[in-house]
mmCIF file of the N, C-alpha and C atoms, coordinates in Angstrom:
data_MODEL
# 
_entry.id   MODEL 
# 
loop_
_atom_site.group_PDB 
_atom_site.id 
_atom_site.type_symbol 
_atom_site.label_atom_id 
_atom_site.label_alt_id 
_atom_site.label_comp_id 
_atom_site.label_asym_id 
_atom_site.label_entity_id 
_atom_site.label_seq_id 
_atom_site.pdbx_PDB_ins_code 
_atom_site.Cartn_x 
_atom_site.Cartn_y 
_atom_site.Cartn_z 
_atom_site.occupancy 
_atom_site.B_iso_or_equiv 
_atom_site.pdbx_formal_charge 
_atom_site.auth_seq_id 
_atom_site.auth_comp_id 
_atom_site.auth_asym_id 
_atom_site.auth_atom_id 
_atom_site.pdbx_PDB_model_num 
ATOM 1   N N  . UNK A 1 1  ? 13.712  -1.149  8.107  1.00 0.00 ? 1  UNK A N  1 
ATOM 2   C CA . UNK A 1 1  ? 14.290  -1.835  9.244  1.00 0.00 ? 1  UNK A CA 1 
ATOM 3   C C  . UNK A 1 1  ? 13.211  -2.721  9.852  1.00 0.00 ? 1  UNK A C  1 
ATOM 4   N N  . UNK A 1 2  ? 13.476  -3.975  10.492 1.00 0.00 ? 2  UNK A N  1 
ATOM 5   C CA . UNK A 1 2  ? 12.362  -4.635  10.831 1.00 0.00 ? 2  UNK A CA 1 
ATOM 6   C C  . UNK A 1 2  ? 11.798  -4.591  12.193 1.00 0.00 ? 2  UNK A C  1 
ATOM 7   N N  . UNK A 1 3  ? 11.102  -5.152  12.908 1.00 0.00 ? 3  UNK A N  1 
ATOM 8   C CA . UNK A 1 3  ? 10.529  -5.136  13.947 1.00 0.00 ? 3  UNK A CA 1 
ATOM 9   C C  . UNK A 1 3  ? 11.443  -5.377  15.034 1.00 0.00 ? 3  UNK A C  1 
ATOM 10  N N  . UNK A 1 4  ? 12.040  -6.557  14.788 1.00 0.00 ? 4  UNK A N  1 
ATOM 11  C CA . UNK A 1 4  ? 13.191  -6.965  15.349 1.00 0.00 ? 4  UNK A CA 1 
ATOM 12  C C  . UNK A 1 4  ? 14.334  -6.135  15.794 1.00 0.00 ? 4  UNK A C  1 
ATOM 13  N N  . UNK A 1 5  ? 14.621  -5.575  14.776 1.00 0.00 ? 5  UNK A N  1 
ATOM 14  C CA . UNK A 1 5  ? 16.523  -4.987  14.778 1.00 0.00 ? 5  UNK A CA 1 
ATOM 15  C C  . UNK A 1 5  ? 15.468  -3.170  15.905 1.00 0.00 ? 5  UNK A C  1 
ATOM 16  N N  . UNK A 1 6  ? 14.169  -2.998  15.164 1.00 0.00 ? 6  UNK A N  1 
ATOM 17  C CA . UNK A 1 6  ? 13.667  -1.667  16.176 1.00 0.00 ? 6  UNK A CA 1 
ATOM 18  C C  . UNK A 1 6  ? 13.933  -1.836  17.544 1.00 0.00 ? 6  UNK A C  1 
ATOM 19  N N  . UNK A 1 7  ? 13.206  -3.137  17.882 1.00 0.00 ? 7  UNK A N  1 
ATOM 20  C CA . UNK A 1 7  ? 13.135  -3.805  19.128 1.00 0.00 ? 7  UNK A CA 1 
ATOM 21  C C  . UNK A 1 7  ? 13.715  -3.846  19.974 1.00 0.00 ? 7  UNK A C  1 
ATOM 22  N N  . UNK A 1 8  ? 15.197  -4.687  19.593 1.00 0.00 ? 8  UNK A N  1 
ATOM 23  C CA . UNK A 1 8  ? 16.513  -4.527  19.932 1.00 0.00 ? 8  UNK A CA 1 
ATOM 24  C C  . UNK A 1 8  ? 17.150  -3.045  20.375 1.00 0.00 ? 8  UNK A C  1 
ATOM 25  N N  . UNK A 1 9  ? 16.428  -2.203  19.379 1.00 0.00 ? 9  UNK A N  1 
ATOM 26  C CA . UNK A 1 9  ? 17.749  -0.684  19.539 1.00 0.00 ? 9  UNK A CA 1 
ATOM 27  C C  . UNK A 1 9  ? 16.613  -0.367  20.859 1.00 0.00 ? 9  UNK A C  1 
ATOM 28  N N  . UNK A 1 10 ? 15.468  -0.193  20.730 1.00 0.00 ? 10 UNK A N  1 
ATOM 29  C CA . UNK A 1 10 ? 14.780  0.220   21.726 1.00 0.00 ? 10 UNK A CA 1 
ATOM 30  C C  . UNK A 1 10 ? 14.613  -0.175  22.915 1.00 0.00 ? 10 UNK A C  1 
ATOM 31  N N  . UNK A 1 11 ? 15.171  -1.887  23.005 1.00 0.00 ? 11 UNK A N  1 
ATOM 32  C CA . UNK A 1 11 ? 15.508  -2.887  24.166 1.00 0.00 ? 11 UNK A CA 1 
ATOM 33  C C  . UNK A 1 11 ? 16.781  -1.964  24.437 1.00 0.00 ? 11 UNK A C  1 
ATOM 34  N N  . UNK A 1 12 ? 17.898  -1.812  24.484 1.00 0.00 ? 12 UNK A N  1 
ATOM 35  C CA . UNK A 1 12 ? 18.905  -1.790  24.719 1.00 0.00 ? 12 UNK A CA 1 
ATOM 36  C C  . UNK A 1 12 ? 19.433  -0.066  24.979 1.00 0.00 ? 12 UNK A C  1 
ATOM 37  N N  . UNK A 1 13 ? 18.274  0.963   24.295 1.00 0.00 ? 13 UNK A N  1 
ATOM 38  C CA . UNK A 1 13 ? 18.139  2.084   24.778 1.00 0.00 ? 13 UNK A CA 1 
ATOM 39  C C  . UNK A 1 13 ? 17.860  2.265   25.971 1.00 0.00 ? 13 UNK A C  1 
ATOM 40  N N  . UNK A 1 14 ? 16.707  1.191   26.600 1.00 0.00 ? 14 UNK A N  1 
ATOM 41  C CA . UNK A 1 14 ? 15.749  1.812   27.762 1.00 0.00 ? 14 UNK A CA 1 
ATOM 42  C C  . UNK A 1 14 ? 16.892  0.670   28.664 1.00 0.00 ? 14 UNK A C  1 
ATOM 43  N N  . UNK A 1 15 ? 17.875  0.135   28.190 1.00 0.00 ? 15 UNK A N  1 
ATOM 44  C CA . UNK A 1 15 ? 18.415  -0.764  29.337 1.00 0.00 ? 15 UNK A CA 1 
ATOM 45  C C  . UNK A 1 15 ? 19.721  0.095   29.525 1.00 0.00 ? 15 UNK A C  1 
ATOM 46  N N  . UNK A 1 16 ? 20.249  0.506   28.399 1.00 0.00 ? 16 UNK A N  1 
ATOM 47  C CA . UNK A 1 16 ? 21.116  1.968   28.875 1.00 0.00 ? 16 UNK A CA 1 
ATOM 48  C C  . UNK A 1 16 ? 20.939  3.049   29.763 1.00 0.00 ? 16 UNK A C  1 
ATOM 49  N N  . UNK A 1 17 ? 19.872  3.342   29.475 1.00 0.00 ? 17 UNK A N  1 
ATOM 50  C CA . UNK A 1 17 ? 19.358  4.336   30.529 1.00 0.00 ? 17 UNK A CA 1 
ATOM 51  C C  . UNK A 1 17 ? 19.572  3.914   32.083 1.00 0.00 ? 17 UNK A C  1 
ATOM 52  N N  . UNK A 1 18 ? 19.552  2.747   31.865 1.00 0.00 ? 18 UNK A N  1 
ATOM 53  C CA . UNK A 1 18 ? 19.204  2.560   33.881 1.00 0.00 ? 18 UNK A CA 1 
ATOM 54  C C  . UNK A 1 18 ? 20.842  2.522   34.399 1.00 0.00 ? 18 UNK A C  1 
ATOM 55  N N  . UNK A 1 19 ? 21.823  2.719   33.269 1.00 0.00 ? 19 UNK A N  1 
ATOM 56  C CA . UNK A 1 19 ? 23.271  3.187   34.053 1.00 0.00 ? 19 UNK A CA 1 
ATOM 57  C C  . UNK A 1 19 ? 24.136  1.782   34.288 1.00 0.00 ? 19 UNK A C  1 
ATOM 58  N N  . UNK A 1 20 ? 23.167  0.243   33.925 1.00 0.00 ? 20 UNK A N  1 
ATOM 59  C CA . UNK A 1 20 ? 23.911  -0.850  34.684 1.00 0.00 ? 20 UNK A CA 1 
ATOM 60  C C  . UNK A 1 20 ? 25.057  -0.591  33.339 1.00 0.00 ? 20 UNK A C  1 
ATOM 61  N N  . UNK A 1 21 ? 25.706  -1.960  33.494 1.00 0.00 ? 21 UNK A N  1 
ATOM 62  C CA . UNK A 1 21 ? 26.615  -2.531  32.119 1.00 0.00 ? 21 UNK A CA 1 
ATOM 63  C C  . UNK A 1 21 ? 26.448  -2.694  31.514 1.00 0.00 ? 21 UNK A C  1 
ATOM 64  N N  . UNK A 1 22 ? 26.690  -2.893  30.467 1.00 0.00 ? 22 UNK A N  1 
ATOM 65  C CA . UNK A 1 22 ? 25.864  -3.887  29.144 1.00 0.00 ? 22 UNK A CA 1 
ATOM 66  C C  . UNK A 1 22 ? 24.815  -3.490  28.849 1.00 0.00 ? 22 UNK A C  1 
ATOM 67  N N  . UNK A 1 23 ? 24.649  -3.477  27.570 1.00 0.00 ? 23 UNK A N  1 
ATOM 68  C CA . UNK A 1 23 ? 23.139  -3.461  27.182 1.00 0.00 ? 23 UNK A CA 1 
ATOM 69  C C  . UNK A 1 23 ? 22.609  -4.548  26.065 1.00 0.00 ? 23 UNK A C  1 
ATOM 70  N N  . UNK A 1 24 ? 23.280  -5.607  26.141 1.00 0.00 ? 24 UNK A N  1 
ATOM 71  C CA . UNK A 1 24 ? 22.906  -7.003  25.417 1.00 0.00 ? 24 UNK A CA 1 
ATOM 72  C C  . UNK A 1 24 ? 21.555  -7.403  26.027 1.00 0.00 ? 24 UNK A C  1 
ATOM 73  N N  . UNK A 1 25 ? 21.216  -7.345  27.511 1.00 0.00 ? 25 UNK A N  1 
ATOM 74  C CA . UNK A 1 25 ? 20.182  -8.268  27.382 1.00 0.00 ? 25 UNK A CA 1 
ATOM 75  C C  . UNK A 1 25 ? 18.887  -7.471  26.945 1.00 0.00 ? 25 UNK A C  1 
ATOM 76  N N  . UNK A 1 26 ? 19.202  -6.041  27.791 1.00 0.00 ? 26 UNK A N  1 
ATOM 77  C CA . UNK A 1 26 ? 17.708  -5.213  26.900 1.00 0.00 ? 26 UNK A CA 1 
ATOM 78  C C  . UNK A 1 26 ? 17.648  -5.073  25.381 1.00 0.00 ? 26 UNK A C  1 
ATOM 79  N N  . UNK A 1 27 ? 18.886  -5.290  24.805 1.00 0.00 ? 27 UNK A N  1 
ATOM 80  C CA . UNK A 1 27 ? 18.710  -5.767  23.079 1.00 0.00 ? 27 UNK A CA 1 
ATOM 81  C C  . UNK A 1 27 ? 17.917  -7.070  22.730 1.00 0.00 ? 27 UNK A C  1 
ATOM 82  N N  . UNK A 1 28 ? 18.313  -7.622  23.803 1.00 0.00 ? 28 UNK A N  1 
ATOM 83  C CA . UNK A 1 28 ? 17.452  -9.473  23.744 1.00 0.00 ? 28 UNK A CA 1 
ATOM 84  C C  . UNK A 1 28 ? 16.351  -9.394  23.910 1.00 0.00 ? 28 UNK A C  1 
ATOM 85  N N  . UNK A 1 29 ? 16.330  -8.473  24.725 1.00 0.00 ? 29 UNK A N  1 
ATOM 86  C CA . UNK A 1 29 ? 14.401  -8.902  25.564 1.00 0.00 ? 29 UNK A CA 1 
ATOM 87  C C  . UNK A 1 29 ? 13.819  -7.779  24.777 1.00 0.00 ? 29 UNK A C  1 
ATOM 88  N N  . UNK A 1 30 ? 14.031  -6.487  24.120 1.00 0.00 ? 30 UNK A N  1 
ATOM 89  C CA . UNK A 1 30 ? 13.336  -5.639  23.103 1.00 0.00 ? 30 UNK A CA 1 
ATOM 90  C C  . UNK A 1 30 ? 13.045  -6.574  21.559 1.00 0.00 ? 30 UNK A C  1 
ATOM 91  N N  . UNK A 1 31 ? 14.272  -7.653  21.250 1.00 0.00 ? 31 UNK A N  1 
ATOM 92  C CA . UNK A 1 31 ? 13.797  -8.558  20.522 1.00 0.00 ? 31 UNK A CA 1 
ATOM 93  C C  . UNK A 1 31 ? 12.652  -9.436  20.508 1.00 0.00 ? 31 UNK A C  1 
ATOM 94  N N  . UNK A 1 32 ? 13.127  -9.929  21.326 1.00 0.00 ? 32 UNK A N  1 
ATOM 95  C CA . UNK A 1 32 ? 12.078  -11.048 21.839 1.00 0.00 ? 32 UNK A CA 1 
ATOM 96  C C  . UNK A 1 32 ? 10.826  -10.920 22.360 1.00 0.00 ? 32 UNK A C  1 
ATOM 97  N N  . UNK A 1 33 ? 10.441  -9.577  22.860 1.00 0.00 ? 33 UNK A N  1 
ATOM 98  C CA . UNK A 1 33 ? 8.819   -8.708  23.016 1.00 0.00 ? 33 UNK A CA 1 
ATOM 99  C C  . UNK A 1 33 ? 8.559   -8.065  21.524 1.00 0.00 ? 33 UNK A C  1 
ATOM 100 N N  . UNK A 1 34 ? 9.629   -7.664  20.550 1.00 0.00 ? 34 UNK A N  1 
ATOM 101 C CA . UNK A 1 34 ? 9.297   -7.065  19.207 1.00 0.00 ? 34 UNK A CA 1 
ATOM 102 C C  . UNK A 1 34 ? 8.597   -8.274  18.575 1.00 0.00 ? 34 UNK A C  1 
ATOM 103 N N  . UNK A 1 35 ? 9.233   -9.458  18.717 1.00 0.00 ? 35 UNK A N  1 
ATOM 104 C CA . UNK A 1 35 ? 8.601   -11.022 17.514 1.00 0.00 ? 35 UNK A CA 1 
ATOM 105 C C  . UNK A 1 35 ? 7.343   -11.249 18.346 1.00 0.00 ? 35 UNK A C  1 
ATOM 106 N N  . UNK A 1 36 ? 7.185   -11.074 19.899 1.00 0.00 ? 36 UNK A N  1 
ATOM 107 C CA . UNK A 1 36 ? 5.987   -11.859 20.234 1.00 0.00 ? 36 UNK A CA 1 
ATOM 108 C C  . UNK A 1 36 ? 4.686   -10.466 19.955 1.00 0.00 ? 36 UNK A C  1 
ATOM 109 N N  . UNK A 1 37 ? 5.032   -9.313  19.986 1.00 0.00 ? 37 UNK A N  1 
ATOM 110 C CA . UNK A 1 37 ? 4.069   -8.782  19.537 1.00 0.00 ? 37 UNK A CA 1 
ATOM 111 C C  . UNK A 1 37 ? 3.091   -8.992  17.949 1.00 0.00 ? 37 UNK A C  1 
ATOM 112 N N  . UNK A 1 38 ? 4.664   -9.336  17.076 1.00 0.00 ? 38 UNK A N  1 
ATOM 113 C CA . UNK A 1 38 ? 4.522   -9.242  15.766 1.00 0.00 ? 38 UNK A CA 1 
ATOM 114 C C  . UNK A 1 38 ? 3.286   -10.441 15.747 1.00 0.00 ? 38 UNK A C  1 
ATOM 115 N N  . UNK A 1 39 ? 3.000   -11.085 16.563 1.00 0.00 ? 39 UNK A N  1 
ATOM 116 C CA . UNK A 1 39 ? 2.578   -12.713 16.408 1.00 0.00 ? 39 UNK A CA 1 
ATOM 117 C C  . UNK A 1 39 ? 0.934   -12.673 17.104 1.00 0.00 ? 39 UNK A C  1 
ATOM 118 N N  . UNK A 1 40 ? 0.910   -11.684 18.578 1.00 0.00 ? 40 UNK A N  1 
ATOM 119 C CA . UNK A 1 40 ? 0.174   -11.157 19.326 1.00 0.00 ? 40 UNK A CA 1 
ATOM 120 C C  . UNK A 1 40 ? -0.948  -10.608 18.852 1.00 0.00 ? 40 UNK A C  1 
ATOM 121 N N  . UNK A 1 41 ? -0.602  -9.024  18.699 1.00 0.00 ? 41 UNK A N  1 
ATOM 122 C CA . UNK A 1 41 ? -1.212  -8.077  18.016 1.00 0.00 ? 41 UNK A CA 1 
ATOM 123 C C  . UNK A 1 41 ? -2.009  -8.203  16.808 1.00 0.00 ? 41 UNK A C  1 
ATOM 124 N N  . UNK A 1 42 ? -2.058  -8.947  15.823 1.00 0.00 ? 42 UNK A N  1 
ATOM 125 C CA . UNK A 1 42 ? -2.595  -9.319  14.593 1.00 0.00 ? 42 UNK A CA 1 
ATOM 126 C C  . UNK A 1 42 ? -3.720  -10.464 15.144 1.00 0.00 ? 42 UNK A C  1 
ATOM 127 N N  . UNK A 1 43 ? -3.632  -11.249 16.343 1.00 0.00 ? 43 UNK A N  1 
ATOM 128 C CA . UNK A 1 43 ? -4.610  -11.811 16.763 1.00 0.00 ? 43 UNK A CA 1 
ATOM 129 C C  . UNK A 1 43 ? -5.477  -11.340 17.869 1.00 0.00 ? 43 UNK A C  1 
ATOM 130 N N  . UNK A 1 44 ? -4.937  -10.190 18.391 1.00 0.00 ? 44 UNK A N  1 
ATOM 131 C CA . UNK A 1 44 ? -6.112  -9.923  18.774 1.00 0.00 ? 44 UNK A CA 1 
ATOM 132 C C  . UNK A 1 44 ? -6.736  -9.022  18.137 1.00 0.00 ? 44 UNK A C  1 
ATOM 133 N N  . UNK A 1 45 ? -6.595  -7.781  17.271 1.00 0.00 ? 45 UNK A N  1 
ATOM 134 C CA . UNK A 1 45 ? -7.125  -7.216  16.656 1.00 0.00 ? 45 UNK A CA 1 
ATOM 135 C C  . UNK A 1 45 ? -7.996  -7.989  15.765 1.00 0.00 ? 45 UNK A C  1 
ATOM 136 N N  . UNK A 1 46 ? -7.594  -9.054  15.069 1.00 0.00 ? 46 UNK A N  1 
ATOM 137 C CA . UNK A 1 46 ? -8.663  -9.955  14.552 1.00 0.00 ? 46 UNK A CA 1 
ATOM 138 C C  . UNK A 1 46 ? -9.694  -10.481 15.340 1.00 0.00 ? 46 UNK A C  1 
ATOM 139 N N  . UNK A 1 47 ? -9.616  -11.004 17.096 1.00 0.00 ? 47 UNK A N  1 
ATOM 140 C CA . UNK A 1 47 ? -10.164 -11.466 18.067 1.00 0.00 ? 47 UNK A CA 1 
ATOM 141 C C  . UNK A 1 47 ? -11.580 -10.654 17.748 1.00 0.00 ? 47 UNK A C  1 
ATOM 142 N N  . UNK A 1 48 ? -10.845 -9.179  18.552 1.00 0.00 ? 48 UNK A N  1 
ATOM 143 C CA . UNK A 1 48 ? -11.577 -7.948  18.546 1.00 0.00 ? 48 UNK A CA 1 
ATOM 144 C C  . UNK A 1 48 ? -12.659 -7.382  17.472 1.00 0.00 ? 48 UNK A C  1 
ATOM 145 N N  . UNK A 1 49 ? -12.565 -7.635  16.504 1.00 0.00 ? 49 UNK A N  1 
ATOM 146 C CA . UNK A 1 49 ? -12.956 -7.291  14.717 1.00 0.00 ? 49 UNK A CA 1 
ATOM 147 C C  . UNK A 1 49 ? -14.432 -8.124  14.793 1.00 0.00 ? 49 UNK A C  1 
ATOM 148 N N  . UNK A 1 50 ? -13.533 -9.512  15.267 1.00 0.00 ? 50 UNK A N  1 
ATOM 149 C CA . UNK A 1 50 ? -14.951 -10.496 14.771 1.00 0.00 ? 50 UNK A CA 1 
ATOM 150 C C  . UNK A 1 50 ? -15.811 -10.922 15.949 1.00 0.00 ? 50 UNK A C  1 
ATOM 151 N N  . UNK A 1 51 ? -15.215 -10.680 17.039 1.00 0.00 ? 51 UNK A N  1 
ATOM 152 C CA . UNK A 1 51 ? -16.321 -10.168 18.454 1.00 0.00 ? 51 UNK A CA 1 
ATOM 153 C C  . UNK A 1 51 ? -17.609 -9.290  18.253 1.00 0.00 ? 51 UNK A C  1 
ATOM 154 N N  . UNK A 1 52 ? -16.517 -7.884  17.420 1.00 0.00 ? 52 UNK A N  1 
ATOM 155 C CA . UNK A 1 52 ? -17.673 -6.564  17.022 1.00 0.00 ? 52 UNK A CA 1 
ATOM 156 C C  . UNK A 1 52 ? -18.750 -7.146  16.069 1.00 0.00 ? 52 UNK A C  1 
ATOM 157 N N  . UNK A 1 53 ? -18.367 -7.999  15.403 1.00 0.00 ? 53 UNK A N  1 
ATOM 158 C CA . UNK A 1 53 ? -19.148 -7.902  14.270 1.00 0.00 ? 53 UNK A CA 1 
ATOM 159 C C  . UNK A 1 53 ? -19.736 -9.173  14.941 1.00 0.00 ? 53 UNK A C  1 
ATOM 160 N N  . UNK A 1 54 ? -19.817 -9.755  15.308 1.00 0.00 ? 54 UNK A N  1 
ATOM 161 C CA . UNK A 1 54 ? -20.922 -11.192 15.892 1.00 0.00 ? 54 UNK A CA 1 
ATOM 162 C C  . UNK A 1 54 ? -22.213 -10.150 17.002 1.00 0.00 ? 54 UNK A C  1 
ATOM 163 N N  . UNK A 1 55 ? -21.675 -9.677  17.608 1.00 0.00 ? 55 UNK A N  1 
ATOM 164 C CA . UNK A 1 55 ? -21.912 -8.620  18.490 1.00 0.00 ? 55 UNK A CA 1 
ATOM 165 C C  . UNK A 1 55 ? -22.822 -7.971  17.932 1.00 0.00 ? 55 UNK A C  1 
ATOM 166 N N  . UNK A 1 56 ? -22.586 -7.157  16.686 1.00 0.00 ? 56 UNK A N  1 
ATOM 167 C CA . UNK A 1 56 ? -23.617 -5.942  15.843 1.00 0.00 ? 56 UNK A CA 1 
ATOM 168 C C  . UNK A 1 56 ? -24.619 -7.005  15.075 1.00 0.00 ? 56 UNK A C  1 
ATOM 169 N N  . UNK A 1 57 ? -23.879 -8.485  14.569 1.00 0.00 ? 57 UNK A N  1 
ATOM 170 C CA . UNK A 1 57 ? -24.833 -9.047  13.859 1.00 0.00 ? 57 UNK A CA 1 
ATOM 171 C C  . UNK A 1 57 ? -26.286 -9.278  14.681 1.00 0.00 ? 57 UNK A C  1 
ATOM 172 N N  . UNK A 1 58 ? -25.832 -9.719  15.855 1.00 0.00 ? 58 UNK A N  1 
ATOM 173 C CA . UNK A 1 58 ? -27.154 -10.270 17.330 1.00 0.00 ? 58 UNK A CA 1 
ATOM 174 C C  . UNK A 1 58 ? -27.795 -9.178  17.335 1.00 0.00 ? 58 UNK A C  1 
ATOM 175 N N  . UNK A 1 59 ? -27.749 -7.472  17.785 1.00 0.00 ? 59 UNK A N  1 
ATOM 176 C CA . UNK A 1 59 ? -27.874 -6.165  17.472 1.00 0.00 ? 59 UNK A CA 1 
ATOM 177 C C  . UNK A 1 59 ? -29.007 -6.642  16.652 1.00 0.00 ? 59 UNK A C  1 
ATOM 178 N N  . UNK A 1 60 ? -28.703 -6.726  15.381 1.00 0.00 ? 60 UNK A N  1 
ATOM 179 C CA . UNK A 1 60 ? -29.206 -6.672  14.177 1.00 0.00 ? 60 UNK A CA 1 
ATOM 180 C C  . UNK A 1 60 ? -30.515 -7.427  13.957 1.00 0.00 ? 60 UNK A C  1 
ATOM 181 N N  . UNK A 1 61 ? -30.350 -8.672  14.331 1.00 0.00 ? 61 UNK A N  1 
ATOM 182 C CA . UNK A 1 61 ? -31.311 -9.838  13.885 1.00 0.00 ? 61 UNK A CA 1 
ATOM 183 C C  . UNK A 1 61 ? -32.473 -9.658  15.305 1.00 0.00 ? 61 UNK A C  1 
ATOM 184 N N  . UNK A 1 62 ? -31.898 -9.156  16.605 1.00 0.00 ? 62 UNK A N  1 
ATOM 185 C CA . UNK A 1 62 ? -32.931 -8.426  17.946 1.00 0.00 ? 62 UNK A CA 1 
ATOM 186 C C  . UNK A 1 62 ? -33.327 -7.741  17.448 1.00 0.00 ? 62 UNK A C  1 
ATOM 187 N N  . UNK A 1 63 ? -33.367 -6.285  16.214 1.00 0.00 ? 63 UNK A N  1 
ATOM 188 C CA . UNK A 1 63 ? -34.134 -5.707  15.635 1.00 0.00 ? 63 UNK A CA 1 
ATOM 189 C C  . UNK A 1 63 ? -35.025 -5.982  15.084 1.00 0.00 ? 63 UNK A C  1 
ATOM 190 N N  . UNK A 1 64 ? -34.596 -6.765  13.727 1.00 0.00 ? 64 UNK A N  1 
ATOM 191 C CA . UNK A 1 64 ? -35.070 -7.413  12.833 1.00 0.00 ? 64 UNK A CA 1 
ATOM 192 C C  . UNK A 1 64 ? -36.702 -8.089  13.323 1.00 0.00 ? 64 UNK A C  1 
ATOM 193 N N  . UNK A 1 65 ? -35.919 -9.135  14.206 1.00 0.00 ? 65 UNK A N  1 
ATOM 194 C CA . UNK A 1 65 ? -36.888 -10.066 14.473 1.00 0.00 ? 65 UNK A CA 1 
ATOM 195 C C  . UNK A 1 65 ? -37.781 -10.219 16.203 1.00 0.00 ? 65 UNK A C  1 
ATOM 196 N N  . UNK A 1 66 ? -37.612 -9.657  16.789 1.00 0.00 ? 66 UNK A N  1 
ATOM 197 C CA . UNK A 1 66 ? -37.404 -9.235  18.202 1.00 0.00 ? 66 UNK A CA 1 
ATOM 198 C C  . UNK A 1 66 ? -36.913 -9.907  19.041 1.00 0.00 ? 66 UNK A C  1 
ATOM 199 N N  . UNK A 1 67 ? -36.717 -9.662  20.123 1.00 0.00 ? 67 UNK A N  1 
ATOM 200 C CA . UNK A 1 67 ? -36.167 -9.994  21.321 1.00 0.00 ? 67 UNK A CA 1 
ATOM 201 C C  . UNK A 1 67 ? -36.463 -11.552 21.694 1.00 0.00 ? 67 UNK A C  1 
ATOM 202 N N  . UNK A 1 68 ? -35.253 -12.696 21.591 1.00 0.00 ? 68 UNK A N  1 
ATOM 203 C CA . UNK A 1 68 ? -35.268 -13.490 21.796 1.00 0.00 ? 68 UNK A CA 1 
ATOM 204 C C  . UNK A 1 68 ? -34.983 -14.202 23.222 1.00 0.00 ? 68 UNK A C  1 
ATOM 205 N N  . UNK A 1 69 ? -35.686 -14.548 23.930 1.00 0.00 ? 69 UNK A N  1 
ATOM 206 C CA . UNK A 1 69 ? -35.029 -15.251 25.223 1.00 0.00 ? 69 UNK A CA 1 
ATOM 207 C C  . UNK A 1 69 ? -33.975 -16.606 25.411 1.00 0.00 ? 69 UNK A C  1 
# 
């Protein structure tokens, strides 16, 4: 099942719960937070990844070579 159609059931679960009518739009908006994560999440974890590693490289070469001002 995809991110999407999860999204949706889980949009439209937590919009059931609150007792109103309908549960189309929390199907919409569990969609539409499921695609922007899908799009999100993969960039910042990459953000994050190559922060660490620029980060440990400086670490590294301040060892190496010492402390640069």
């Amino acid at each position: 099942m995809g991110a999407t159609t999860i999204g949706a059931m889980v949009g439209a679960a937590i919009d059931g719960m609150s007792g109103e009518d309908g549960v189309a739009d929390g199907a919409i908006i569990g969609a539409v937070t499921a695609n922007v994560l899908k799009v999100v999440l993969p960039l910042a974890i990459t953000y994050a990844v190559g922060w660490a590693v620029l980060r440990g490289a400086g670490e590294i070469k301040n060892k190496l070579f010492g402390e640069t001002a």
